[in-house]
Coordinates of C-alpha atoms in Angstrom, one line a residue:
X1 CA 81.2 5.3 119.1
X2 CA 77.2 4.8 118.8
X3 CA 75.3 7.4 116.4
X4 CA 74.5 9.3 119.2
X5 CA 77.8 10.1 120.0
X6 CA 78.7 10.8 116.2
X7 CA 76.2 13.7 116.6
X8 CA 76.6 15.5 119.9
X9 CA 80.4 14.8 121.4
X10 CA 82.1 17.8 120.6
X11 CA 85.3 17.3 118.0
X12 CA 88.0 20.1 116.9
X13 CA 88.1 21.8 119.6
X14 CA 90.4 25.3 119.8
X15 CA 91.2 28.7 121.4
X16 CA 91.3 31.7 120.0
X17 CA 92.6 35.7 121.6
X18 CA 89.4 38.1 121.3
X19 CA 89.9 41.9 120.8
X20 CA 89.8 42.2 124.6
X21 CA 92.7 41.0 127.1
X22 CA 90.4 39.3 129.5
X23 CA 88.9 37.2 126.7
X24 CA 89.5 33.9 125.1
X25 CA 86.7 32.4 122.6
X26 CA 86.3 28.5 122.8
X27 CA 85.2 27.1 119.0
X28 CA 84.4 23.4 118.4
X29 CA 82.0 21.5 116.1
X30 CA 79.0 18.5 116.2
X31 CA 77.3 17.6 113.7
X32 CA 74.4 17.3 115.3
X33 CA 72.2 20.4 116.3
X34 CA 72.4 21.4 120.0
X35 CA 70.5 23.7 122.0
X36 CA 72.9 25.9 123.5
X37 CA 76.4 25.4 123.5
X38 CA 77.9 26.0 126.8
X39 CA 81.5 26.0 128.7
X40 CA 82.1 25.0 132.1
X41 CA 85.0 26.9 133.5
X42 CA 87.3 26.1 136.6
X43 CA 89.8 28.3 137.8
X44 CA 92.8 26.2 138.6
X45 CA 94.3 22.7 137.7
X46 CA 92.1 20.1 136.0
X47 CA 92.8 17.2 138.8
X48 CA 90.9 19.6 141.0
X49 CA 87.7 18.5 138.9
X50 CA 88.3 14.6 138.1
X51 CA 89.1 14.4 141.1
X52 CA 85.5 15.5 142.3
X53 CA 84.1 14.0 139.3
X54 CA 85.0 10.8 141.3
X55 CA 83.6 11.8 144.4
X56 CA 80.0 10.3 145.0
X57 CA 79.4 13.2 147.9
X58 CA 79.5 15.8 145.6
X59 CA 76.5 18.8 146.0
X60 CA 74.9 21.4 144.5
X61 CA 77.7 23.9 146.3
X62 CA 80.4 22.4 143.9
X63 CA 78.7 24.8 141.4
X64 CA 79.9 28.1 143.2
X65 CA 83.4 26.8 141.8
X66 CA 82.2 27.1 138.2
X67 CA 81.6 30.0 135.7
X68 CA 79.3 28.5 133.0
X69 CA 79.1 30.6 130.4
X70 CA 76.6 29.8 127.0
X71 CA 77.7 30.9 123.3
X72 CA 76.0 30.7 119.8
X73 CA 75.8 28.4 117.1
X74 CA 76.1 28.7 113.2
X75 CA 76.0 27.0 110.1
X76 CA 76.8 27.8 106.9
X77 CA 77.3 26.8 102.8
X78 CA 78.1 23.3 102.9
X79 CA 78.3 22.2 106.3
X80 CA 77.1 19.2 107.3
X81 CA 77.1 19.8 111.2
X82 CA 77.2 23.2 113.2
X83 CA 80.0 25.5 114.3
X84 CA 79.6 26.5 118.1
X85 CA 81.7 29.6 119.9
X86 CA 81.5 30.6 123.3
X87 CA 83.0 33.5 124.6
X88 CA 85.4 33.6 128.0
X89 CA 85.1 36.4 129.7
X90 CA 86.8 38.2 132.6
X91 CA 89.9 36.0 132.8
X92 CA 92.5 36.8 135.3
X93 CA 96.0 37.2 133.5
X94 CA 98.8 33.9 134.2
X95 CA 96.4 32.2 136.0
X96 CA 95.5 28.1 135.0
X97 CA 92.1 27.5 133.7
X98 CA 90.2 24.2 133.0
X99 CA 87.2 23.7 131.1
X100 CA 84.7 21.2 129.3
X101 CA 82.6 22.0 126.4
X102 CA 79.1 20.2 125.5
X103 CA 75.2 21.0 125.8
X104 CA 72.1 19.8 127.1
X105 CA 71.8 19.2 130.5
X106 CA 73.4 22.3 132.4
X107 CA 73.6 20.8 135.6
X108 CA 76.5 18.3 134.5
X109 CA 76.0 14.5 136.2
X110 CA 79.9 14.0 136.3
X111 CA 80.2 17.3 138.6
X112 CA 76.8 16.9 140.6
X113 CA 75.6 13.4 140.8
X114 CA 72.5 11.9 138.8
X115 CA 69.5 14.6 139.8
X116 CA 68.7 15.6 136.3
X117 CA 67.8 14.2 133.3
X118 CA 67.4 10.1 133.8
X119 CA 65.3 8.6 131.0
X120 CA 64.8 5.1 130.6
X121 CA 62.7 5.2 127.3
X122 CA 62.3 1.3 126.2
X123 CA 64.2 0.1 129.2
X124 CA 67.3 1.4 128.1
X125 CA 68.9 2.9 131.2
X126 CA 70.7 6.1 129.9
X127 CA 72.2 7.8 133.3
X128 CA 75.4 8.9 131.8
X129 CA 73.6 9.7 128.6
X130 CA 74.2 13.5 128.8
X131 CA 77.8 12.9 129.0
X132 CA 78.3 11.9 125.9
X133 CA 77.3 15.8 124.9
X134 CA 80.6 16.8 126.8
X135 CA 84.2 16.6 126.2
X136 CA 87.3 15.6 128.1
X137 CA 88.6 18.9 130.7
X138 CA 90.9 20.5 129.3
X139 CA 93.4 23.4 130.9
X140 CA 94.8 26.8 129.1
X141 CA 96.8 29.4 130.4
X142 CA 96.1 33.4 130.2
X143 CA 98.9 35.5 129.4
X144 CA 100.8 37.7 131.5
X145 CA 102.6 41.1 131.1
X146 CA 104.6 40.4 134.4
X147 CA 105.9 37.6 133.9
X148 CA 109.7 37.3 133.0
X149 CA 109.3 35.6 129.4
X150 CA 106.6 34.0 127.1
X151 CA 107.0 31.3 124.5
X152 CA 104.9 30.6 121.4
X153 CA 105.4 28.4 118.7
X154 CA 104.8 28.9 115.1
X155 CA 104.3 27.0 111.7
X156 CA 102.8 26.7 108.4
X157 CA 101.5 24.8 105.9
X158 CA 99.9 21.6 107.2
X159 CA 97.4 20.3 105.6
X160 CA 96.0 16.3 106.2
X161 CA 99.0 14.1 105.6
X162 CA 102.2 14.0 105.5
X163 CA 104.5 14.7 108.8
X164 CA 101.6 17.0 110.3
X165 CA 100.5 14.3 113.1
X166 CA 104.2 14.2 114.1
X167 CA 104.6 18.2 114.2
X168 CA 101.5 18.5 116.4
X169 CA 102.6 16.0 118.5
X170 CA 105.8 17.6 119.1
X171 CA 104.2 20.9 120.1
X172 CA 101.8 19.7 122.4
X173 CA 104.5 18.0 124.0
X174 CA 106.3 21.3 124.8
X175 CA 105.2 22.4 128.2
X176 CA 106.4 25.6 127.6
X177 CA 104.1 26.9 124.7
X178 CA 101.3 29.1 125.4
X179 CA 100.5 30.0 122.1
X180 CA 100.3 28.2 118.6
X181 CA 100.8 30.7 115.7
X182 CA 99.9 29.2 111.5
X183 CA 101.2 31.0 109.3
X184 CA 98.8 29.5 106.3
X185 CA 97.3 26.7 104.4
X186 CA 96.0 24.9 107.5
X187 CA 93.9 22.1 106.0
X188 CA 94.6 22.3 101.7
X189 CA 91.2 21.4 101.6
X190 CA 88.5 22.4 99.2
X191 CA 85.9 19.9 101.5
X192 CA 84.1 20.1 104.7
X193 CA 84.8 16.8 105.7
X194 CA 88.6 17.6 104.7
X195 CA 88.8 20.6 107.4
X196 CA 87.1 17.9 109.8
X197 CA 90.2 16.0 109.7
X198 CA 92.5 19.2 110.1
X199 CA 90.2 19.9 113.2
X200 CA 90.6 16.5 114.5
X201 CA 94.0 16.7 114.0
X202 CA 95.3 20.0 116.0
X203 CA 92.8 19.7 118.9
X204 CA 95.5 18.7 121.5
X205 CA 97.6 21.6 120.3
X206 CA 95.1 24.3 119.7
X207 CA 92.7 23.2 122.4
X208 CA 95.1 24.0 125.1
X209 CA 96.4 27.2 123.9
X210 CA 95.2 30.1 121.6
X211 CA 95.6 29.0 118.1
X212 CA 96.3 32.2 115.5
X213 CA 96.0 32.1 111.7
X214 CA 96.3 34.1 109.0
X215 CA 94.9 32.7 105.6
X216 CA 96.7 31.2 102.5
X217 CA 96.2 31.0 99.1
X218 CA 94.6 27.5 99.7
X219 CA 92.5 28.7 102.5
X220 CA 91.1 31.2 100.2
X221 CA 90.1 29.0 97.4
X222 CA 86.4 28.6 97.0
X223 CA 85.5 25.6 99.0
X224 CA 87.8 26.6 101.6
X225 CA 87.3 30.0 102.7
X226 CA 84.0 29.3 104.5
X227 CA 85.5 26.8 106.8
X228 CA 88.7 29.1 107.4
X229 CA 86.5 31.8 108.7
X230 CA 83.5 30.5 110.1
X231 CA 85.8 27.7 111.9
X232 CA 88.7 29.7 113.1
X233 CA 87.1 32.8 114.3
X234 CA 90.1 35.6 114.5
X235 CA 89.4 39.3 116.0
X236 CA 89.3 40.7 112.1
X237 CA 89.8 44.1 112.0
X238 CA 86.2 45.2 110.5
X239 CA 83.6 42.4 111.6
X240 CA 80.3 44.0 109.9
X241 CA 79.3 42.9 106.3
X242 CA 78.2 45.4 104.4
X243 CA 74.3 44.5 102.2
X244 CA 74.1 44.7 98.6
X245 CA 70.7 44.3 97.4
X246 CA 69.7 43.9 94.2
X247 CA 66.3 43.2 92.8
X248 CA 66.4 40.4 89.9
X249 CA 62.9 39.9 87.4
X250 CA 61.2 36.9 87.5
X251 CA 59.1 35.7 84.4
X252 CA 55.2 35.6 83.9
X253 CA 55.2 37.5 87.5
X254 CA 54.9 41.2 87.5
X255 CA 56.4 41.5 91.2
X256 CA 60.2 40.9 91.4
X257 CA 61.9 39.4 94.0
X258 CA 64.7 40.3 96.0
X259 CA 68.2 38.8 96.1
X260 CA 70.4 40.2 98.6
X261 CA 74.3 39.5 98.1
X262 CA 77.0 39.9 101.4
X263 CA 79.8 40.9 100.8
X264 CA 82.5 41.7 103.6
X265 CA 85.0 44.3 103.9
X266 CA 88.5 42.7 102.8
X267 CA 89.5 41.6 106.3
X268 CA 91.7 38.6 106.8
X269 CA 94.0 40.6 109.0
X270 CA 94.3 41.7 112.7
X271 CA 96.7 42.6 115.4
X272 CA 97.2 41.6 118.8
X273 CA 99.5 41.8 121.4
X274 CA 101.0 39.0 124.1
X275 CA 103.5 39.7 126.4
X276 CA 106.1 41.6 124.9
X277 CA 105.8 40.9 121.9
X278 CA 103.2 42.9 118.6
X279 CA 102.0 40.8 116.7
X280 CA 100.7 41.7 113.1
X281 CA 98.9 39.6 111.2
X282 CA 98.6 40.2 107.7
X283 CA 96.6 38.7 105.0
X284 CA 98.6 38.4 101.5
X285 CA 95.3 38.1 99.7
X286 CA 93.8 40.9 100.6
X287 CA 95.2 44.1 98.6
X288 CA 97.8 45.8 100.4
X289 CA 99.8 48.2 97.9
X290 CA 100.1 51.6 98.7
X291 CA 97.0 53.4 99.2
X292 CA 94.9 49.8 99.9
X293 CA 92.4 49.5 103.1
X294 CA 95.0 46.8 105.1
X295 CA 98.2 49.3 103.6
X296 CA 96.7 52.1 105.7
X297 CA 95.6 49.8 108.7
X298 CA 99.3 48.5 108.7
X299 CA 101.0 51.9 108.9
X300 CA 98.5 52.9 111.4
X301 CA 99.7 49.1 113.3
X302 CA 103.1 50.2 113.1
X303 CA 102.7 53.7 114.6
X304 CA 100.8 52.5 117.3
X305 CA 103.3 49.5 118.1
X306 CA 106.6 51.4 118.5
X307 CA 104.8 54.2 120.7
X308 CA 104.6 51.3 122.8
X309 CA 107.9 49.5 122.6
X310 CA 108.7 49.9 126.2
X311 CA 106.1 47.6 126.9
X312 CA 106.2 45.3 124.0
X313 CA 109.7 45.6 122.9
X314 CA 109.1 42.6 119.7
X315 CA 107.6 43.2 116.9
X316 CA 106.7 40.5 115.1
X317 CA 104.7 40.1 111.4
X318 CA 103.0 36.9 110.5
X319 CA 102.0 37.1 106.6
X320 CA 101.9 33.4 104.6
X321 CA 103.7 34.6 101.0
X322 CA 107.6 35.4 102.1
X323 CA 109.4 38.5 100.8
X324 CA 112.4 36.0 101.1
X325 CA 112.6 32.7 99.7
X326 CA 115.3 30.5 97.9
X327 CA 112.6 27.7 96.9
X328 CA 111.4 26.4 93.7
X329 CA 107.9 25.6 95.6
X330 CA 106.4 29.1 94.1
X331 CA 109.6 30.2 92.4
X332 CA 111.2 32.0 95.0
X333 CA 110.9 35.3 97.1
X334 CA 107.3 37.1 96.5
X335 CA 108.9 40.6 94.7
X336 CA 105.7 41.9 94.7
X337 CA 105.2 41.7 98.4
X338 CA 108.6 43.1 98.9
X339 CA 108.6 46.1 96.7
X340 CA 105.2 47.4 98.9
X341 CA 105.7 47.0 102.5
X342 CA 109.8 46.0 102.9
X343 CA 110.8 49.6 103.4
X344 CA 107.6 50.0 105.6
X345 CA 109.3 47.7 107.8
X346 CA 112.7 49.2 107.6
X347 CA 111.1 52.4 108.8
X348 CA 109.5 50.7 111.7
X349 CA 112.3 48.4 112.6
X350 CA 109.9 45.2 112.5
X351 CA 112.3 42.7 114.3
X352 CA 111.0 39.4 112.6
X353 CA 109.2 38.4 109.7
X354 CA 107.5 34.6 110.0
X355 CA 106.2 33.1 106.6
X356 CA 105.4 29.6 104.8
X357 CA 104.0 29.4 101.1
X358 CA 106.9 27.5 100.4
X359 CA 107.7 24.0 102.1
X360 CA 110.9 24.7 103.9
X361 CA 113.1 26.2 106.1
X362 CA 114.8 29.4 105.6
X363 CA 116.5 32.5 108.2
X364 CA 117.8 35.6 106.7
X365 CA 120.6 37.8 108.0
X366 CA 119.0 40.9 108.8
X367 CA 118.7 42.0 105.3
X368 CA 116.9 45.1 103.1
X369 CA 116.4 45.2 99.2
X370 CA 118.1 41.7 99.2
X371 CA 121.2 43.6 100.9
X372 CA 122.8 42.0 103.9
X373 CA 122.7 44.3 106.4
X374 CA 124.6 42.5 109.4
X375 CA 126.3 38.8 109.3
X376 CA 126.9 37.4 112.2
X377 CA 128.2 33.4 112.3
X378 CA 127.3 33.2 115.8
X379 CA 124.1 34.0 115.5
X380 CA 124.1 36.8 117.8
X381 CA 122.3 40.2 116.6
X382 CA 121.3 43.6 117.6
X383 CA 117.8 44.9 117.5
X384 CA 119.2 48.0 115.2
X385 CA 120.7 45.5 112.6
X386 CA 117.4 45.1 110.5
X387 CA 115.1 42.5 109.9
X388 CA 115.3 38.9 109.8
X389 CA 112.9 37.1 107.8
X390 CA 112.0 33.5 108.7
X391 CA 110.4 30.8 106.1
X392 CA 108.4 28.2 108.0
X393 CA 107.0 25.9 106.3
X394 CA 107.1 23.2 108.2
X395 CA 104.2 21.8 108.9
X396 CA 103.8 18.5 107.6
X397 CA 103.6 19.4 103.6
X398 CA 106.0 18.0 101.3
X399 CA 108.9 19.5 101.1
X400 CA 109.5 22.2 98.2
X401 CA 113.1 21.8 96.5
X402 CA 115.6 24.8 96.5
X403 CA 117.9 26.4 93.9
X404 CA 121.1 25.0 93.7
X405 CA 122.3 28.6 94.3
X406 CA 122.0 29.8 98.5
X407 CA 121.5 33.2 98.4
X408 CA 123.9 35.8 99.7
X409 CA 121.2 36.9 102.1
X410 CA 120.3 33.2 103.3
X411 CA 122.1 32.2 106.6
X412 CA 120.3 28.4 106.4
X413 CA 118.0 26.0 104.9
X414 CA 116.2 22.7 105.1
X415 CA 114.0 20.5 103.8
X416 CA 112.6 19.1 107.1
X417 CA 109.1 19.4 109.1
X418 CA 109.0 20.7 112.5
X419 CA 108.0 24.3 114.0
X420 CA 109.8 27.3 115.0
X421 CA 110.4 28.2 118.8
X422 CA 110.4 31.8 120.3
X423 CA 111.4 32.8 123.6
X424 CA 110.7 36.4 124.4
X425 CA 112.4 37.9 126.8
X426 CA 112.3 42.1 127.2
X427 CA 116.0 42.3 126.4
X428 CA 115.9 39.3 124.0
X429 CA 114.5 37.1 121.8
X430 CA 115.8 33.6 121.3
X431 CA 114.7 31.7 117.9
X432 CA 115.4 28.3 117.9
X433 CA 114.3 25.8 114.9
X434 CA 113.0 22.2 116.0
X435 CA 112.5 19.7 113.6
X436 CA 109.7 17.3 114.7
X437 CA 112.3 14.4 116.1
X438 CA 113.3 17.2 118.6
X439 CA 116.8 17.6 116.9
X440 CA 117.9 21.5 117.0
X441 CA 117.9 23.1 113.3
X442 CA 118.7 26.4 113.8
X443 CA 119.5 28.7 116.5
X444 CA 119.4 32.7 116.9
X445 CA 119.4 35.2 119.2
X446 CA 118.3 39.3 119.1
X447 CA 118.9 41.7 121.8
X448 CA 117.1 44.8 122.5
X449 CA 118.5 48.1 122.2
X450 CA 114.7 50.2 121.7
X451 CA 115.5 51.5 118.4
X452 CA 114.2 55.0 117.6
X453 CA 112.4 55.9 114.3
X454 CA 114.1 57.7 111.6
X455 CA 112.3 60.9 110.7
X456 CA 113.9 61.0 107.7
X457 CA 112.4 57.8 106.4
X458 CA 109.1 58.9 108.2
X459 CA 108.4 61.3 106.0
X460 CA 108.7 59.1 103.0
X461 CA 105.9 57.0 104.7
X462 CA 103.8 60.5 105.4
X463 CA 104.5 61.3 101.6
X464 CA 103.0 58.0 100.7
X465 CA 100.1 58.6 102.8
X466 CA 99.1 61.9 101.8
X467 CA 95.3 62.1 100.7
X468 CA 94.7 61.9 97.3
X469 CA 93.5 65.7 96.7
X470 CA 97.4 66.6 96.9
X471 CA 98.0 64.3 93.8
X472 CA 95.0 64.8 91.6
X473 CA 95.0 69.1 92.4
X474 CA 98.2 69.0 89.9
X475 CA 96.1 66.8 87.5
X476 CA 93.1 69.0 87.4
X477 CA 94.9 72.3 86.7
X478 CA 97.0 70.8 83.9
X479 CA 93.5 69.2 82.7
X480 CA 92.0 72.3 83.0
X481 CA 94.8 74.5 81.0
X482 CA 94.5 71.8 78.7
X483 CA 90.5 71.7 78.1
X484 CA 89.6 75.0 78.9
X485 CA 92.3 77.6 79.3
X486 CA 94.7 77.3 76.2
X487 CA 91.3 77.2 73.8
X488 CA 90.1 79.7 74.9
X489 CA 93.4 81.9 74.8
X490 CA 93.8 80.4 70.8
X491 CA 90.1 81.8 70.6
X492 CA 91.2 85.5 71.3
X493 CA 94.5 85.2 69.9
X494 CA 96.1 86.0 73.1
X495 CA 99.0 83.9 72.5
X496 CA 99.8 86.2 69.4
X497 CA 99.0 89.3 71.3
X498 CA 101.4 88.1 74.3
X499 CA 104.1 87.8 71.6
X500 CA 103.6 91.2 69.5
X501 CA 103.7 93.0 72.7
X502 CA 107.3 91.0 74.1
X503 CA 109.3 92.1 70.6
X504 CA 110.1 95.6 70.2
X505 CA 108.6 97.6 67.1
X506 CA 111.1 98.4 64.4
X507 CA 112.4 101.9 64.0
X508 CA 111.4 103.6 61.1
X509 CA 113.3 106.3 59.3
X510 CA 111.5 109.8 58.5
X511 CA 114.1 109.4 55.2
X512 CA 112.1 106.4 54.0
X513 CA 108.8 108.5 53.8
X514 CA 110.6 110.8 51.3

């Protein structure tokens, strides 16, 4: 690859879901600076386009085949090289897309023939040379509501080395994946050039599929944070920073100058939804006890996804520190997590929990407050039994040990790499564990029965909810009696005259005034 190349061929290439089901955002990087980043976009296979490519007849018609559509570029802190996003829009649901990203020349020499753009600067003959700006064509598939199933794959903890080439490998393989789910800790690096590799890395997973993450506690480690969410744009619940300025004095200068601070909203969390199943991502680093911004905006998730079970009957949460864990890797199951929102999901009947943090793999019975709720040895369970929480760690780290003690509550564990399969049906959802050789790990099956809500445990949740001014009312009028009211009652002795008045006068004798 010539220095040219280094610059402008487009590397780490991925998909990610928008807000908005017709959308799909494309995000890749080059390290050197590009005028405007653009997608071509084909609907249809991709041999429809090499195969054009390779015809020397092609015309300027050939374009009324394409949507070219032209995106944005950033930088930030400590990148060496430029983050570019283009938006996809109007996509028509389960239909086969292909597409090329790049820049420069717009009229593309592979599609249309050499008409633009030949330069022969010191008799170097440079046809092709706006080719190197473009990469490969690549196909994705849109979602579809109609369709009889869906199959996604998830997985956490990755990072650079390890088995994480092998894991990737494996899921790209698998045809049947139309979405890539990480559950955390994608890179473990601290380093830009660190996250180049991770990029390099799952580009022929994520490139042909929408890849959604949720952060770690390495992703949110200063040095890594930037990358996480400039790279991997998700559709974050609040998207606006809020401005802080602040106006700092500079010495021998009588005019100050003005530093101005960003600071976003807590908002490493979203939602979306991809046929029939809810997904809820969390963020465990964000605060989420009871009364916190992403608390609220989960309730609120909840409501809104089981009024609208008939059409996604799943519900699925994605959060990276795991309420159930048998590991030594972080000393086992996250209480803290587990003591907030468990019950939240009890009320809401979330089906499946998916987690990493710990370098593993790990399926609960359904279980609540570390009580088994319904074991099965076949592997075969009702919607209505509870929740199932699933440890996934799988992907490519090194392995975490576990207790010497399993867990009542633990149907399995391994210390293996690999990911973890869904197959969602409307009446069921098969889970199936596949460690990267393709050997099965674990098998388990749930079938639908619509659960209602229990509006006895709703309230609970409403309780919790209530606004503040129900809580602190009781702790201003017992202030108040205290500061103000019992004074001034001590003041005009009204305590003693409330007393006198309650205990009956004695009777006295006309004899005794003899």
């Amino acid at each position: 690859m010539n220095e040219k190349q280094k610059l402008y061929s487009p590397r780490e290439i991925h998909l990610a879901l928008t807000d908005k089901d017709d959308e799909m955002v494309v995000t890749w990087i080059t390290k050197g600076r590009i005028n405007h980043p653009i997608v071509y976009l084909f609907k249809g296979d991709c041999s429809v386009v090499t195969s054009n490519s390779n015809n020397n007849n092609n015309n300027n018609n050939d374009y009324d085949s394409f949507n070219i559509s032209i995106g944005k570029s950033i930088v930030y802190n400590g990148l060496e090289g430029y983050v570019h996003s283009v938006k996809l829009n109007n996509l028509e649901f389960g239909k086969t897309y292909c597409y090329s990203v790049g820049s420069g020349n717009i009229y593309r020499s592979d599609i249309k023939g050499l008409v633009e753009q030949q330069t022969n600067n010191n008799n170097n003959n440079d046809d092709y040379d706006d080719l190197i700006r473009w990469s490969k064509w690549i196909h994705f598939k849109t979602k579809s509501n109609e369709i009889d199933h869906v199959t996604f794959g998830a997985f956490a903890d990755s990072g650079t080395w390890g088995d994480v080439h092998e894991v990737v490998a494996a899921m790209s393989k698998d045809e049947s994946l139309s979405l890539a789910i990480h559950g955390g800790d994608l890179s473990y690096g601290l380093k830009e050039d660190v996250w180049d590799k991770f990029g390099d890395i799952i580009e022929p997973l994520a490139s042909r599929m929408p890849f959604m993450v949720i952060p770690g506690n390495w992703d949110v480690k200063e040095g890594a944070l930037q990358p996480f969410v400039n790279r991997y744009p998700m559709p974050l619940v609040y998207k606006q920073p809020t401005i802080e300025q602040k106006r700092l004095s500079v010495p021998s200068s009588t005019s100050p100058s003005q530093h101005i601070t960003l600071q976003t909203n807590p908002n490493l969390y979203y939602s979306f939804r991809y046929t029939h199943v809810y997904f809820i991502m969390l963020s465990s680093y964000d605060p989420y006890t009871i009364g916190s911004q992403q608390y609220k905006w989960l309730v609120s998730e909840l409501e809104l996804a089981n009024s609208m079970r008939q059409k996604y009957p799943w519900l699925i949460v994605i959060a990276h520190s795991p309420m159930y864990s048998s590991s030594t890797g972080h000393g086992g199951s996250d209480t803290s997590v587990r003591t907030q929102l468990e019950w939240l999901y009890d009320v809401y009947n979330v089906n499946l929990v998916f987690s990493g943090h710990d370098h593993g793999y790990e399926r609960t019975h359904p279980v609540l407050a570390e009580r088994v709720l319904k074991k099965n040895h076949n592997s075969q369970y009702k919607s209505k039994d509870g929740t199932i929480h699933i440890l996934g760690g799988t992907g490519g780290a090194t392995a975490d040990p576990w207790f010497n003690e399993q867990p009542n509550w633990s149907a399995i564990r391994e210390s293996t790499s690999g990911y973890t399969k869904f197959i969602a049906h409307k009446q069921t959802l098969q889970v199936t564990y596949l460690r990267m050789n393709g050997t099965l790990g674990d098998h388990f099956q749930i079938t639908n029965e619509y659960p209602t809500l229990d509006s006895v445990k709703l309230s609970k949740v409403n309780n919790n909810n209530s606004t503040p001014s129900e809580h602190t009312g009781v702790f201003l009028l017992f202030f108040a009696l205290i500061v103000f009211i019992f004074p001034i009652c001590a003041y005009y002795k009204l305590p003693h005259l409330i007393f006198s008045s309650l205990i009956p006068k004695p009777m006295i004798s006309n004899k005794s005034m003899v």
